[in-house]
């Protein structure tokens, strides 16, 4: 079955540690995204990538880094510079051939808690 | 003013009721509109797109009012399984999925 796989589902981290969240898709989608969701707030875009070896900052990129070495993979690193990293992180993908439908396919999310 | 605003609810309705959610958007040049559904602690999933002429999918009806810059979602004959958070999503004028803006969601609980 095609889809998006995020891991780990739950992650605990001590302050000052970097952590990397994995996102893999087998939908053959060109575009991939990372969103953050906090209680009572909408999803906010952290980074996105429309093609391999290229990515762009979203609205809240500070304290995060990404890479896109393969079409299928778009890992997100939450660095120690991120002031409030505890959140629900969602990876998504879409067909992005210019003007697309706007439909995003999401992974099941990674819930990060900083202790 | 937020780019996309929704009444957070919660809306608690009995099974079989009709319930409507509204969502307003600030950018008059926004091109496309969607409703996503998000179950508790799960990922969002596309429920339906919203077309200018209005569209219906079973018990769900979506409407767009460009003049007043709002979209609506009507759910008829509510089922227990409709309990979820409904996210209003707007595509900014650039036309790419990276420019989707999400509302904070409206929580619906359908009671037996």
XYZ file of C-alpha atoms in Angstrom:
227
model
C 0.000 0.000 0.000
C 1.248 3.469 -0.837
C 1.583 5.981 1.915
C 3.720 8.069 4.176
C 5.563 6.594 7.135
C 6.767 8.702 10.018
C 8.928 7.490 12.856
C 9.139 7.463 15.736
C 5.521 7.952 16.732
C 6.471 9.177 20.208
C 9.773 10.713 21.188
C 11.108 12.166 24.396
C 14.123 14.392 24.430
C 16.120 16.257 26.998
C 16.688 19.952 26.593
C 19.769 20.712 24.524
C 19.583 17.564 22.420
C 19.000 17.430 18.703
C 16.491 14.897 17.423
C 15.707 13.696 13.899
C 12.229 12.688 12.758
C 11.986 10.332 9.822
C 9.534 10.679 6.920
C 9.382 8.237 4.005
C 6.832 8.105 1.176
C 6.255 5.578 -1.598
C 3.612 7.581 -3.444
C 6.115 8.902 -5.979
C 5.140 12.434 -4.987
C 7.472 15.262 -5.870
C 6.677 17.600 -2.996
C 7.103 16.946 0.695
C 6.353 19.096 3.736
C 6.811 19.305 7.460
C 4.136 20.892 9.632
C 3.920 21.505 13.319
C 0.622 21.401 15.224
C 0.108 22.844 18.691
C -3.112 22.596 20.724
C -5.718 25.109 19.574
C -3.652 26.178 16.582
C -3.692 25.337 12.927
C -0.911 23.481 11.204
C 2.130 25.669 10.598
C 4.583 24.988 7.812
C 8.190 24.410 8.863
C 9.925 23.402 5.619
C 8.939 22.099 2.222
C 10.686 20.547 -0.737
C 9.412 20.408 -4.295
C 12.322 18.480 -5.767
C 15.281 16.392 -4.677
C 18.228 18.377 -3.306
C 16.126 21.493 -2.905
C 14.034 22.758 0.002
C 12.561 26.037 1.215
C 11.799 27.544 4.587
C 8.197 27.735 5.653
C 6.660 30.085 8.180
C 8.454 28.743 11.290
C 11.802 27.298 10.120
C 13.979 28.652 12.929
C 15.515 25.868 15.019
C 14.805 23.190 12.399
C 16.766 21.677 9.521
C 15.890 19.268 6.712
C 17.484 17.386 3.840
C 16.088 15.898 0.628
C 18.719 13.546 -0.739
C 16.156 11.100 -2.112
C 12.691 11.634 -3.518
C 11.233 9.251 -0.972
C 12.778 10.731 2.148
C 12.501 14.089 3.925
C 13.891 13.908 7.487
C 13.429 16.790 9.918
C 15.972 17.636 12.626
C 14.734 19.557 15.638
C 17.797 21.309 16.970
C 18.551 22.604 20.434
C 18.001 26.090 19.036
C 14.255 25.476 18.781
C 12.860 27.249 21.848
C 9.632 25.312 22.266
C 9.942 21.991 20.450
C 7.221 20.038 22.242
C 4.556 19.536 19.567
C 2.899 17.161 17.118
C 4.920 17.005 13.890
C 3.254 16.017 10.643
C 4.962 15.120 7.401
C 2.986 15.379 4.171
C 3.431 14.932 0.461
C 1.638 16.045 -2.679
C 1.805 15.761 -6.416
C 3.348 19.054 -7.373
C 3.358 19.470 -11.109
C 2.833 23.194 -11.118
C -0.741 23.945 -10.079
C -1.849 20.923 -8.121
C -5.105 20.093 -6.425
C -4.058 21.215 -2.995
C -4.524 17.751 -1.543
C -1.924 16.744 0.986
C -1.330 13.194 2.149
C -0.162 13.080 5.741
C 1.809 10.614 7.772
C 0.485 9.577 11.183
C 2.628 12.137 12.950
C 5.414 12.186 15.505
C 4.706 13.487 18.972
C 7.814 15.076 20.481
C 8.037 15.904 24.166
C 10.971 17.764 25.637
C 11.590 16.930 29.265
C -6.341 39.094 11.874
C -5.682 35.423 11.173
C -5.549 34.375 7.550
C -8.116 31.648 8.151
C -10.503 31.802 11.086
C -12.824 29.178 12.451
C -15.081 28.920 15.460
C -13.189 26.394 17.623
C -16.367 24.991 19.157
C -16.817 22.519 20.622
C -20.068 21.697 18.912
C -21.928 18.967 20.773
C -24.925 17.704 18.817
C -27.223 14.689 19.103
C -27.103 11.904 16.566
C -29.230 12.744 13.547
C -28.853 16.504 13.921
C -27.771 18.904 11.208
C -24.748 21.015 12.023
C -22.984 23.771 10.099
C -19.506 25.240 10.418
C -18.289 28.487 8.962
C -14.813 29.648 8.129
C -13.627 33.081 7.018
C -10.493 33.919 5.078
C -8.723 37.243 4.751
C -7.031 37.069 1.344
C -9.607 37.858 -1.316
C -7.318 36.449 -4.004
C -7.340 32.968 -2.482
C -7.985 30.416 -5.134
C -9.068 27.124 -3.707
C -10.705 25.912 -0.564
C -10.915 22.603 1.253
C -12.260 20.920 4.316
C -10.016 18.409 6.065
C -11.054 16.113 8.871
C -8.761 15.265 11.775
C -9.604 12.589 14.294
C -8.232 12.906 17.816
C -4.428 12.531 17.837
C -4.422 11.470 14.182
C -3.340 13.042 10.915
C -5.651 15.301 8.859
C -7.342 13.824 5.808
C -9.032 15.606 2.932
C -12.800 15.557 3.367
C -13.824 17.570 0.337
C -12.878 20.435 -1.906
C -15.136 23.487 -2.025
C -16.235 24.672 -5.438
C -17.711 28.044 -6.365
C -21.044 26.504 -7.236
C -21.202 24.539 -4.011
C -20.845 20.810 -3.862
C -22.310 17.862 -2.069
C -20.899 14.495 -1.075
C -23.492 12.340 0.620
C -24.457 13.976 3.895
C -21.834 16.710 3.480
C -22.380 19.987 1.641
C -19.739 22.662 1.131
C -20.475 26.225 0.071
C -18.262 29.139 -0.911
C -19.217 32.798 -0.671
C -16.462 34.814 -2.327
C -18.130 38.166 -1.757
C -18.172 37.657 1.996
C -15.025 35.533 2.008
C -16.356 32.583 3.874
C -16.854 28.906 3.304
C -19.194 26.567 5.090
C -19.620 22.887 5.763
C -23.025 21.384 6.460
C -23.382 17.890 7.880
C -26.839 16.332 7.771
C -28.036 13.356 9.788
C -24.943 13.384 12.015
C -23.388 10.057 12.918
C -21.274 9.201 15.939
C -18.410 8.600 13.524
C -18.560 12.233 12.398
C -17.004 13.258 15.724
C -13.715 14.908 14.797
C -12.067 18.270 14.257
C -12.841 19.896 10.925
C -10.097 22.037 9.434
C -10.779 24.794 6.953
C -7.928 25.083 4.450
C -7.290 27.848 1.942
C -4.886 27.876 -0.978
C -3.044 31.160 -1.306
C -2.935 32.794 -4.717
C 0.377 31.247 -5.796
C -1.455 28.012 -6.506
C 0.993 25.556 -5.043
C 0.292 23.149 -2.212
C 3.047 24.755 -0.211
C 0.796 27.763 0.197
C -2.011 25.971 1.950
C -3.105 27.773 5.104
C -4.893 25.795 7.788
C -7.484 27.074 10.211
C -7.219 25.952 13.807
C -10.218 23.659 13.432
C -13.749 23.240 14.738
C -14.331 20.371 17.116
C -17.505 18.332 16.669
C -18.831 15.721 19.069
C -21.914 13.761 18.059
C -23.696 12.383 21.099
C -25.769 9.191 21.210
